Structures are given as structure tokens and as C-alpha cells.
Coordinates of C-alpha atoms in Angstrom, one line a residue:
M40 CA 26.1 4.3 3.2
G41 CA 25.3 3.0 6.6
S42 CA 26.6 -0.2 8.2
I43 CA 27.9 -3.1 6.2
D44 CA 25.0 -5.2 7.5
D45 CA 22.5 -2.6 6.4
L46 CA 24.1 -2.5 2.9
Y47 CA 24.1 -6.3 2.8
R48 CA 20.5 -6.5 3.8
S49 CA 19.3 -4.0 1.1
A50 CA 21.5 -4.5 -1.9
D51 CA 21.3 -7.1 -4.6
A52 CA 24.4 -8.9 -6.0
V53 CA 25.0 -6.4 -8.8
A54 CA 24.9 -3.5 -6.4
L55 CA 27.2 -5.2 -3.9
A56 CA 29.7 -5.9 -6.6
G57 CA 29.5 -2.3 -7.6
H58 CA 30.3 -1.2 -4.1
V59 CA 33.3 -3.5 -4.0
R60 CA 34.6 -2.1 -7.3
A61 CA 34.2 1.4 -6.0
G62 CA 36.2 0.6 -2.9
E63 CA 33.3 1.4 -0.6
V64 CA 33.3 -2.0 0.9
S65 CA 35.7 -4.9 0.7
A66 CA 35.0 -8.5 -0.3
A67 CA 36.2 -9.6 3.2
E68 CA 33.6 -7.3 4.8
L69 CA 30.8 -8.7 2.7
T70 CA 32.0 -12.3 3.5
E71 CA 31.8 -11.5 7.2
A72 CA 28.3 -9.9 6.8
A73 CA 27.2 -13.1 5.1
I74 CA 28.6 -15.3 7.8
R75 CA 26.7 -13.2 10.4
A76 CA 23.5 -13.4 8.4
I77 CA 23.8 -17.2 8.1
E78 CA 24.6 -17.5 11.9
A79 CA 21.5 -15.4 12.6
L80 CA 19.0 -17.0 10.3
N81 CA 20.1 -20.5 9.4
P82 CA 19.2 -22.1 12.8
R83 CA 15.6 -21.2 12.0
L84 CA 15.6 -22.4 8.4
N85 CA 18.3 -25.1 7.8
A86 CA 19.0 -23.8 4.4
V87 CA 22.8 -23.9 4.6
I88 CA 24.0 -27.5 5.4
H89 CA 27.7 -26.9 5.0
R90 CA 29.3 -23.8 6.5
L91 CA 32.5 -22.9 4.5
D92 CA 33.6 -19.9 6.4
D93 CA 37.3 -20.6 6.3
M94 CA 37.2 -21.5 2.6
A95 CA 35.5 -18.2 1.9
R96 CA 38.0 -16.2 4.0
K97 CA 40.9 -17.9 2.2
Q98 CA 39.3 -17.3 -1.2
V99 CA 38.9 -13.6 -0.4
A100 CA 42.4 -13.3 1.0
A101 CA 43.8 -14.8 -2.3
G102 CA 42.0 -12.1 -4.2
V103 CA 38.8 -12.1 -6.2
S104 CA 37.9 -10.3 -9.5
G105 CA 35.2 -10.4 -12.0
P106 CA 31.7 -8.9 -12.6
L107 CA 30.4 -10.2 -9.3
A108 CA 33.6 -10.0 -7.3
G109 CA 33.1 -10.2 -3.5
V110 CA 29.5 -11.3 -3.6
P111 CA 28.7 -14.1 -1.1
Y112 CA 27.3 -17.2 -2.7
L113 CA 26.0 -20.7 -2.0
L114 CA 26.5 -23.8 -4.2
K115 CA 23.7 -26.3 -4.2
E116 CA 24.5 -29.7 -2.6
L117 CA 23.8 -31.5 -5.9
A118 CA 26.2 -32.4 -8.7
S119 CA 28.4 -29.2 -9.0
S120 CA 31.9 -29.7 -7.7
W121 CA 34.0 -27.1 -5.9
T122 CA 37.4 -28.4 -4.9
G123 CA 37.6 -29.1 -1.2
A124 CA 33.8 -28.7 -0.6
P125 CA 31.5 -31.6 0.2
V126 CA 29.6 -33.2 -2.7
T127 CA 27.2 -35.6 -1.2
N128 CA 24.0 -35.2 -3.2
S129 CA 22.3 -35.1 0.2
S130 CA 22.7 -38.9 0.5
R131 CA 23.8 -41.0 3.4
Y132 CA 25.6 -43.2 0.9
L133 CA 27.8 -40.3 -0.2
R134 CA 28.1 -38.5 3.1
D135 CA 31.9 -38.6 3.1
Q136 CA 32.5 -37.4 -0.5
I137 CA 34.6 -34.3 -1.0
A138 CA 35.1 -32.7 -4.4
T139 CA 38.6 -33.1 -5.8
S140 CA 38.1 -30.9 -8.9
D141 CA 36.0 -28.0 -10.1
S142 CA 33.2 -28.6 -12.6
T143 CA 33.3 -26.3 -15.6
V144 CA 30.6 -24.0 -14.3
V145 CA 32.3 -23.7 -10.9
G146 CA 35.4 -22.5 -12.8
R147 CA 33.2 -19.8 -14.3
I148 CA 31.6 -19.0 -11.0
K149 CA 35.1 -18.5 -9.5
A150 CA 36.1 -16.3 -12.5
A151 CA 33.1 -14.1 -11.9
G152 CA 34.4 -13.4 -8.4
L153 CA 31.6 -15.0 -6.4
V154 CA 32.7 -16.1 -2.9
L155 CA 31.6 -19.5 -1.7
V156 CA 30.3 -19.2 1.9
G157 CA 28.5 -22.5 2.1
K158 CA 26.4 -25.2 0.4
S159 CA 22.6 -25.2 0.3
N160 CA 20.3 -28.0 1.2
A161 CA 18.7 -30.3 -1.4
P162 CA 16.7 -33.5 -1.3
E163 CA 18.5 -36.8 -2.0
N164 CA 19.8 -36.7 -5.6
G165 CA 17.4 -33.8 -6.3
W166 CA 14.4 -36.1 -6.7
S167 CA 11.8 -33.9 -5.0
I168 CA 10.1 -30.6 -5.2
A169 CA 10.5 -30.3 -1.5
T170 CA 13.8 -30.2 0.5
E171 CA 13.6 -32.7 3.3
P172 CA 16.6 -35.1 3.1
V173 CA 17.1 -37.6 5.9
L174 CA 20.9 -36.8 5.9
Y175 CA 20.5 -33.1 6.6
G176 CA 16.9 -32.6 7.8
P177 CA 14.3 -30.3 6.2
T178 CA 14.7 -26.7 5.1
L179 CA 11.9 -24.5 6.3
N180 CA 10.1 -21.9 4.3
P181 CA 10.9 -18.3 5.6
W182 CA 7.3 -17.3 4.8
D183 CA 5.7 -20.1 6.9
A184 CA 7.5 -23.0 8.5
S185 CA 4.5 -25.3 8.0
V186 CA 4.8 -25.3 4.2
T187 CA 7.5 -26.5 1.9
P188 CA 10.1 -24.1 0.5
G189 CA 10.0 -26.2 -2.7
G190 CA 12.8 -28.2 -4.2
S191 CA 15.1 -29.4 -5.2
S192 CA 16.8 -26.0 -4.8
G193 CA 14.8 -25.2 -1.7
G194 CA 17.9 -24.5 0.4
T195 CA 19.1 -21.9 -2.1
A196 CA 15.7 -20.3 -2.5
A197 CA 15.1 -20.1 1.3
A198 CA 18.6 -18.6 1.8
V199 CA 18.0 -16.0 -0.9
A200 CA 14.5 -15.1 0.3
S201 CA 15.6 -14.7 3.9
G202 CA 18.7 -12.6 2.9
M203 CA 21.5 -15.0 3.9
V204 CA 22.9 -14.5 0.4
P205 CA 21.7 -12.4 -2.5
I206 CA 22.3 -15.2 -5.0
G207 CA 23.0 -19.0 -5.1
E208 CA 23.1 -21.9 -7.4
S209 CA 20.0 -23.9 -8.3
S210 CA 19.3 -26.6 -10.8
D211 CA 16.2 -28.0 -12.6
G212 CA 15.3 -31.4 -13.8
A213 CA 11.5 -31.0 -13.5
G214 CA 11.0 -27.6 -11.9
S215 CA 13.7 -27.5 -9.3
I216 CA 14.7 -23.9 -10.0
R217 CA 11.2 -22.6 -10.6
V218 CA 9.2 -24.4 -7.9
P219 CA 11.3 -23.1 -5.0
A220 CA 11.3 -19.7 -6.6
S221 CA 7.5 -19.8 -6.4
C222 CA 7.3 -21.2 -2.9
C223 CA 9.9 -18.7 -1.5
G224 CA 9.1 -15.7 -3.6
V225 CA 12.4 -15.3 -5.5
V226 CA 13.5 -15.2 -9.1
G227 CA 14.2 -18.5 -10.9
L228 CA 15.2 -18.8 -14.5
K229 CA 15.6 -22.3 -16.1
P230 CA 17.7 -21.4 -19.2
S231 CA 17.5 -22.9 -22.7
R232 CA 18.8 -26.3 -23.3
G233 CA 22.5 -26.2 -24.0
R234 CA 22.8 -22.6 -22.7
V235 CA 25.1 -23.7 -19.8
T236 CA 27.4 -26.7 -20.3
L237 CA 27.1 -29.7 -17.9
A238 CA 30.8 -30.5 -18.2
P239 CA 32.4 -32.7 -17.1
L240 CA 29.2 -34.5 -18.0
A241 CA 28.1 -34.3 -21.7
D242 CA 24.4 -34.8 -20.9
Y243 CA 22.0 -35.7 -18.1
W244 CA 18.4 -36.7 -18.2
M245 CA 18.4 -36.6 -22.1
G246 CA 18.7 -32.8 -22.1
G247 CA 16.2 -32.3 -19.2
A248 CA 18.7 -31.1 -16.6
Y249 CA 19.7 -27.4 -16.3
F250 CA 21.8 -25.3 -14.0
L251 CA 21.5 -21.6 -13.1
C252 CA 20.5 -19.7 -9.9
N253 CA 17.9 -18.2 -7.6
S254 CA 18.2 -14.5 -6.9
R255 CA 16.0 -11.6 -5.8
T256 CA 16.3 -9.4 -8.9
V257 CA 16.1 -9.9 -12.7
R258 CA 19.4 -8.1 -13.2
D259 CA 21.2 -10.4 -10.8
T260 CA 19.9 -13.4 -12.8
A261 CA 20.9 -11.9 -16.1
T262 CA 24.4 -11.0 -14.9
Y263 CA 24.9 -14.5 -13.5
L264 CA 23.7 -16.0 -16.8
D265 CA 26.4 -14.0 -18.6
A266 CA 29.0 -15.3 -16.2
V267 CA 28.2 -19.0 -16.6
A268 CA 26.6 -19.3 -20.1
G269 CA 28.3 -21.1 -23.0
G270 CA 28.8 -24.6 -24.2
L271 CA 31.9 -26.5 -25.0
P272 CA 32.9 -27.8 -28.4
G273 CA 31.1 -31.0 -29.0
D274 CA 28.4 -30.5 -26.4
P275 CA 25.2 -32.3 -27.6
Y276 CA 22.9 -29.3 -27.6
P277 CA 24.6 -26.2 -29.2
C278 CA 23.0 -22.9 -28.1
P279 CA 24.7 -19.9 -29.7
L280 CA 25.2 -16.9 -27.4
P281 CA 23.7 -13.6 -28.3
D282 CA 25.8 -10.8 -29.7
R283 CA 25.5 -8.7 -26.5
P284 CA 25.4 -9.6 -22.8
F285 CA 22.1 -10.8 -21.4
A286 CA 22.4 -8.1 -18.7
D287 CA 22.3 -5.4 -21.5
L288 CA 19.6 -7.2 -23.4
A289 CA 17.4 -7.4 -20.3
R290 CA 17.3 -3.6 -20.0
E291 CA 15.7 -3.2 -23.4
V292 CA 11.9 -2.7 -23.6
P293 CA 10.2 -5.2 -25.9
K294 CA 7.4 -4.0 -28.2
G295 CA 4.4 -5.7 -29.7
L296 CA 5.0 -9.1 -28.3
R297 CA 2.6 -12.0 -28.9
V298 CA 1.7 -13.2 -25.4
G299 CA -0.4 -16.3 -24.7
F300 CA -1.5 -17.3 -21.2
T301 CA -3.4 -20.2 -19.6
V302 CA -5.0 -20.7 -16.2
S303 CA -6.2 -24.2 -17.1
D304 CA -4.4 -27.4 -16.0
P305 CA -4.4 -29.6 -19.2
T306 CA -4.6 -32.7 -17.1
G307 CA -8.0 -31.6 -15.6
N308 CA -6.9 -30.8 -12.1
P309 CA -8.1 -27.5 -10.5
V310 CA -6.0 -24.3 -10.4
H311 CA -6.2 -22.4 -7.2
P312 CA -8.1 -19.1 -7.6
D313 CA -5.3 -17.0 -6.3
V314 CA -2.9 -18.6 -8.7
A315 CA -5.2 -18.0 -11.6
T316 CA -5.7 -14.4 -10.5
A317 CA -1.9 -13.8 -10.5
V318 CA -1.6 -15.2 -14.1
R319 CA -4.5 -13.1 -15.3
A320 CA -3.2 -9.9 -13.6
T321 CA 0.2 -10.5 -15.3
A322 CA -1.5 -10.9 -18.7
R323 CA -3.5 -7.7 -18.2
T324 CA -0.3 -5.8 -17.2
L325 CA 1.4 -6.8 -20.4
E326 CA -1.7 -6.0 -22.5
G327 CA -1.8 -2.6 -20.9
L328 CA 1.8 -2.1 -22.1
G329 CA 0.7 -2.6 -25.7
H330 CA 1.5 -6.3 -26.1
H331 CA -1.0 -8.6 -28.0
V332 CA -2.4 -11.0 -25.3
S333 CA -4.7 -14.0 -25.8
E334 CA -5.8 -16.9 -23.7
Y335 CA -4.6 -20.3 -25.0
D336 CA -4.8 -23.7 -23.3
M337 CA -2.2 -26.2 -24.2
T338 CA -3.4 -29.4 -26.0
T339 CA -0.2 -31.5 -25.7
D340 CA -0.9 -34.5 -23.4
L341 CA 1.2 -33.3 -20.3
G342 CA 0.0 -36.3 -18.2
L343 CA 1.5 -38.7 -20.7
L344 CA 4.6 -36.6 -20.9
W345 CA 5.1 -36.8 -17.1
R346 CA 4.7 -40.5 -17.1
S347 CA 7.2 -40.9 -19.9
Y348 CA 9.6 -38.4 -18.4
T349 CA 9.7 -40.2 -15.0
D350 CA 10.1 -43.6 -16.6
M351 CA 13.0 -42.2 -18.7
S352 CA 14.7 -40.4 -15.8
V353 CA 14.8 -43.5 -13.5
V354 CA 17.2 -45.1 -16.0
E355 CA 19.4 -41.9 -15.9
A356 CA 19.3 -42.0 -12.1
A357 CA 20.2 -45.6 -11.8
G358 CA 23.1 -45.0 -14.1
F359 CA 24.3 -42.3 -11.7
W360 CA 24.2 -44.6 -8.7
D361 CA 26.0 -47.3 -10.7
W362 CA 28.7 -44.8 -11.5
M363 CA 28.9 -43.7 -7.8
E364 CA 29.6 -47.3 -6.8
T365 CA 32.8 -47.1 -8.8
V366 CA 33.7 -43.9 -6.9
T367 CA 33.0 -45.2 -3.5
G368 CA 34.2 -48.8 -4.2
R369 CA 31.1 -50.4 -2.6
P370 CA 27.5 -51.1 -3.6
V371 CA 24.6 -48.8 -2.8
T372 CA 22.2 -50.4 -0.4
P373 CA 18.6 -49.6 0.6
E374 CA 19.8 -48.8 4.1
E375 CA 21.8 -45.8 2.9
V376 CA 19.3 -44.2 0.6
E377 CA 15.8 -43.0 1.0
P378 CA 12.9 -45.4 0.0
V379 CA 11.9 -43.5 -3.1
T380 CA 15.5 -43.4 -4.2
W381 CA 15.8 -47.2 -3.8
A382 CA 12.6 -47.6 -5.8
I383 CA 14.0 -45.4 -8.5
I384 CA 17.3 -47.5 -8.6
K385 CA 15.4 -50.8 -8.8
R386 CA 13.1 -49.6 -11.6
G387 CA 15.9 -48.0 -13.6
R388 CA 18.0 -51.1 -13.4
A389 CA 15.1 -53.3 -14.4
T390 CA 14.1 -51.2 -17.5
M391 CA 14.7 -52.8 -20.9
A392 CA 17.0 -50.8 -23.1
T393 CA 14.5 -50.9 -26.0
A394 CA 11.8 -49.5 -23.7
H395 CA 14.1 -46.7 -22.6
A396 CA 15.0 -45.9 -26.2
G397 CA 11.4 -45.7 -27.1
R398 CA 10.6 -43.3 -24.3
V399 CA 13.5 -41.1 -25.2
E400 CA 12.2 -40.8 -28.8
Q401 CA 8.7 -40.2 -27.5
L402 CA 9.9 -37.4 -25.2
R403 CA 11.9 -35.7 -28.0
Q404 CA 8.9 -35.8 -30.3
T405 CA 6.7 -34.3 -27.5
G406 CA 9.3 -31.6 -26.9
R407 CA 9.1 -30.7 -30.6
A408 CA 5.3 -30.7 -30.4
I409 CA 5.3 -28.3 -27.5
V410 CA 7.6 -25.9 -29.3
T411 CA 5.5 -26.1 -32.4
E412 CA 2.3 -25.6 -30.4
L413 CA 3.6 -22.4 -28.8
L414 CA 5.1 -20.9 -32.0
P415 CA 2.3 -18.4 -32.3
F416 CA 3.6 -16.7 -29.1
D417 CA 6.8 -14.9 -28.2
I418 CA 5.9 -15.4 -24.5
Y419 CA 3.6 -17.8 -22.8
L420 CA 2.4 -17.3 -19.3
T421 CA 1.4 -20.2 -17.0
P422 CA 1.2 -20.8 -13.3
T423 CA 4.5 -22.0 -11.8
L424 CA 2.6 -24.2 -9.4
T425 CA -1.2 -24.7 -9.8
Q426 CA -1.5 -24.5 -6.0
P427 CA 0.1 -22.5 -3.2
P428 CA 3.0 -24.2 -1.4
R429 CA 2.0 -27.6 0.0
P430 CA 2.4 -28.5 3.7
A431 CA 5.8 -29.7 4.8
G432 CA 6.0 -33.5 4.4
F433 CA 3.6 -33.6 1.5
Y434 CA 6.2 -34.8 -1.0
D435 CA 7.2 -37.9 1.1
M436 CA 10.4 -39.6 0.0
S437 CA 9.7 -42.4 2.5
L438 CA 7.1 -43.8 0.1
T439 CA 8.0 -47.1 -1.6
D440 CA 5.4 -46.8 -4.3
L441 CA 7.2 -44.7 -7.0
D442 CA 4.1 -44.1 -9.1
A443 CA 2.2 -42.8 -6.0
Y444 CA 5.1 -40.5 -5.2
N445 CA 5.3 -39.2 -8.8
A446 CA 1.6 -38.5 -8.7
L447 CA 2.1 -36.0 -5.9
W448 CA 3.9 -33.7 -8.4
A449 CA 0.5 -32.8 -10.0
D450 CA 0.8 -29.2 -9.0
A451 CA 4.0 -28.9 -11.1
V452 CA 2.2 -29.9 -14.4
F453 CA 3.8 -26.8 -16.2
M454 CA 7.3 -27.6 -15.1
A455 CA 8.7 -30.7 -16.9
P456 CA 7.2 -29.8 -20.3
F457 CA 9.7 -27.0 -20.7
N458 CA 12.6 -29.3 -19.5
V459 CA 11.5 -31.6 -22.3
S460 CA 11.1 -28.8 -24.9
G461 CA 14.3 -26.9 -23.9
Q462 CA 12.6 -23.5 -23.8
P463 CA 13.7 -20.9 -21.2
A464 CA 11.2 -20.5 -18.4
M465 CA 11.2 -18.1 -15.5
S466 CA 9.2 -18.0 -12.2
L467 CA 8.5 -14.5 -10.8
L468 CA 6.7 -13.4 -7.6
L469 CA 3.6 -11.9 -9.1
G470 CA 0.9 -12.8 -6.8
M471 CA 0.0 -13.9 -3.2
A472 CA -2.3 -16.6 -1.8
G473 CA -3.0 -15.1 1.6
H474 CA 0.4 -14.7 3.2
L475 CA 2.2 -17.1 0.8
P476 CA 3.9 -16.2 -2.4
V477 CA 2.6 -17.2 -5.8
G478 CA 4.9 -17.6 -8.9
V479 CA 3.9 -16.9 -12.5
Q480 CA 6.0 -18.7 -15.1
V481 CA 7.2 -16.7 -18.2
V482 CA 8.1 -19.1 -21.0
G483 CA 10.1 -18.0 -24.1
C484 CA 11.0 -19.4 -27.5
P485 CA 14.0 -21.8 -27.6
G486 CA 17.3 -19.9 -27.1
D487 CA 15.5 -16.6 -26.4
E488 CA 16.3 -15.9 -22.7
A489 CA 16.7 -12.2 -23.8
T490 CA 12.9 -11.7 -24.4
V491 CA 12.1 -13.6 -21.2
L492 CA 14.5 -11.3 -19.2
Q493 CA 13.0 -8.2 -20.9
V494 CA 9.5 -9.2 -19.9
A495 CA 10.6 -10.1 -16.4
S496 CA 12.3 -6.6 -16.1
L497 CA 9.1 -5.0 -17.2
L498 CA 7.1 -6.9 -14.7
E499 CA 9.6 -6.2 -12.0
Q500 CA 8.8 -2.5 -12.6
M501 CA 5.1 -2.7 -13.1
M502 CA 4.3 -5.5 -10.5
P503 CA 7.2 -5.0 -8.1
W504 CA 8.0 -7.7 -5.6
R505 CA 10.9 -5.9 -3.8
D506 CA 8.9 -5.0 -0.8
R507 CA 7.3 -8.5 -0.4
N508 CA 9.5 -10.1 2.2
P509 CA 9.0 -13.2 4.4
P510 CA 8.7 -12.9 8.1
V511 CA 12.1 -14.6 8.6
R512 CA 14.2 -12.0 6.8
L513 CA 17.6 -10.4 7.5

């Protein structure tokens, strides 16, 4: 089998868990391999901002079991609570906060046997598609330190791409699973609305927030989805589970799918030629496998959607900071948050309740319109980002003009629509722009992660990315 480090370098999470079950390697040995990998690579990338070596060793010593038992794992420094671990949302205002309880999903993560070795970097309150918080400093892209690793799950994506861990938590309010998956060349599935409970919260961003993972293989993502999926009684967006595990469904070969694709930005901005090439190559591959493929450009006004979505979400964000004031016992001040964050808080607090209610209704109608528009297709292909990864510093949270900042997100035009519509959407490394990875997004029908995973599994075989690795790699 070779050395533990060789095994850790080459195996995905499912394979590592299999070796643990077979007694070929112990969870403790994998934990130490992960610690060595983080020690070797993190100084170059700053993807892991809280080392939790001792917590991991104690967790393993107490015994782990489950489908992913013994697999080293990172939790994103945003929202999810693991008792005893920091929970700062990458904000100077919250820098001393420690979780005193487990969120529901973290309970499921523990039950799956994943071993927490650290927390991954994220921008303040997740409000960026880069990862450059003032509190922790920027995460660098393992493909090229001069470009962004994406965000807000950039720490997780960079750690997975470089081999520090095989899998880690990510979350998505406007592309934050899929954008870093594209920028770092890893797998990123935003699940269907309601697929994974947000408990103890009932809702966030009016159904626009989602939690899952970044990984290197489709089967890892499917297995993780099985581990964390499921709502709680009374959750606002019921999403029934399939009759069989997603990991089993992902292995089935779909037949005769209706596949649409687009290489046109509906807001009129250009799409980089290498990005368009990747989407078209993906469409041709599926057509060659017998699926019915046609080009279709969306007509829903995605520019209006983005403006309405950001205006809605500032109210949600302001509500978060108001709540955190009750936790810390003191007011949030502009000196302890980043300038864009303060602009968000101010606008959210100043928004009329009637205006907010109108935007929520508009977004829900737009979500319904998107689902209706794409009903002719079982799968819809888009660019993940319309351009290759932008230079580090491009998404500048030191801006005080919130509208100018939000306009920087134009490359992510195909992200927020599927947060609003609730459809599953997955970014896969299916192209390159020179030496940089390019993601193609695979969108499914609401509640149908199974077909998305089946198509992703096909593409993983036909357009494999396994041997595409960044220069900074374990």
C-alpha cells in the first residue's frame, strides 16, 4: 500500500474510509497525515486559519464510526458551530467567539465519522467571491498565487485542491460553493433548497443559503450529501429524500436526457473564449453519449434578479449583526468590520419593511420563472464563471460603495439565479484557460441531485480531471 502519506495524497475520502474499515490504516494515522500536509502546505496558501490538532486527536481517541470514519475534514469559518471551535465569521468584531453547541449538520458530520482537523478561511460574513478577510489575511490559489481562489469557500477549495484534506465544508449564498470550485479546480455541488437543514436557524436569505462541501471526486460529494441531507419537521422548504442513497444513484447511467446549454451571458457581458469552449465541449460529450442536446439562452432578467437579491440580502445580513450584538453584549462598529460590511449593515437597517417584502415576493416569482423556463431540460449547462479567476484583490471589500462592489460580481451571473430558484447546481473542472482551471456548471431540476450526480459521474469518466493538479499540491 505504500506509506501513509502516499495513500493520503492519492486517495479520496471514500477510499480513505474504506482503508480504515479494512484495518489497513487507522483514523489516528490519517489525522497525523493531515496535520503533516497542513504543516507543509498551509504556510504557502493560508487556507486553514484555525489548526485544531489537539481536538482532532481527542476526537479520534474517543472513537469514530460512520461511512466516512477517520477522514480528515475542515469546517468553514462561517455559521456552522462545532463545540469548542472558533466561530468568528472571519470578523474582527467576533474574533473571540467560541461555539458552545453543535449545529444540526455538525452533529451529522460527527455521526459520519469525519475528523475535524481545522477551520478553513472565508471572507467576512461570506460576502465575497474571494477569500481575503482582514482578520485572517488572504487565501492564495494553489494554481497561481496572483489570482483569487474564489469565495466565500475559498479556504476549503484551496485546501482540497492542494491535498491538505480530501473534503471540507462549503456554503453558498450566491455561488460560494461553485465559484471556488471553479477557481481551484475541485467539485462543488450546491444542493436543492431544503435538502440540508439550516437548524438551529429555520431559514437564511429567504431560501438562498445552502451548505454542503468541496471535494475532489463526485462520489465523495454524493457520500457526504447522504451523510448530511434531510430536513427537520417544520422546516420551511420540505425536500423529500430519494428512496436510495445518492451515492448509489450517482453510479447509475442516465439515458436520453434533454440537455440545454448556453455560452451567452444574458446581461450582455462577454464570455471568455476558453470558458465557452469548455461548455461546448461538455455539451458535445453528452451528445456523443446519446443525450439530446440543444443550445438555449436564458431570457429571465438576471441583472434585475441580482439587484433585487442583493437588496434583499442586506436586510438578512443586518439582522444577523443585530442578533450578534445580543450575543456579544455590545454594538457592532465600523472599526471592527470591513467597509463593505458596514455599508451592508447601514443599508439593511435603513430598508423599509414594505420594500423588503416586495423584493422577497419579486425574487420568489423570479425563481418560479427560472424553473419554468428550464422545464424543457433535465440538465442545463452554463459557465460557472464567465471569466477565468480574477486577480487577487479584484473583489475589494474595502470599498464603501456597495453598488460598485456588487457590480464586480458580473462574472458570477449564473450563480445567484439557482440560489433563487432552489435548483441543484454543480461546478466541475471541465476546461482550462491557459494554466488556470475552468468550471462548467451542471444544473438540474428542483430536488433532482440524483441526475446531476449521474451526469457528473459520466463527465468524470469521459472528461477526467483527476490528473489536473495545481503546482502547489501534496
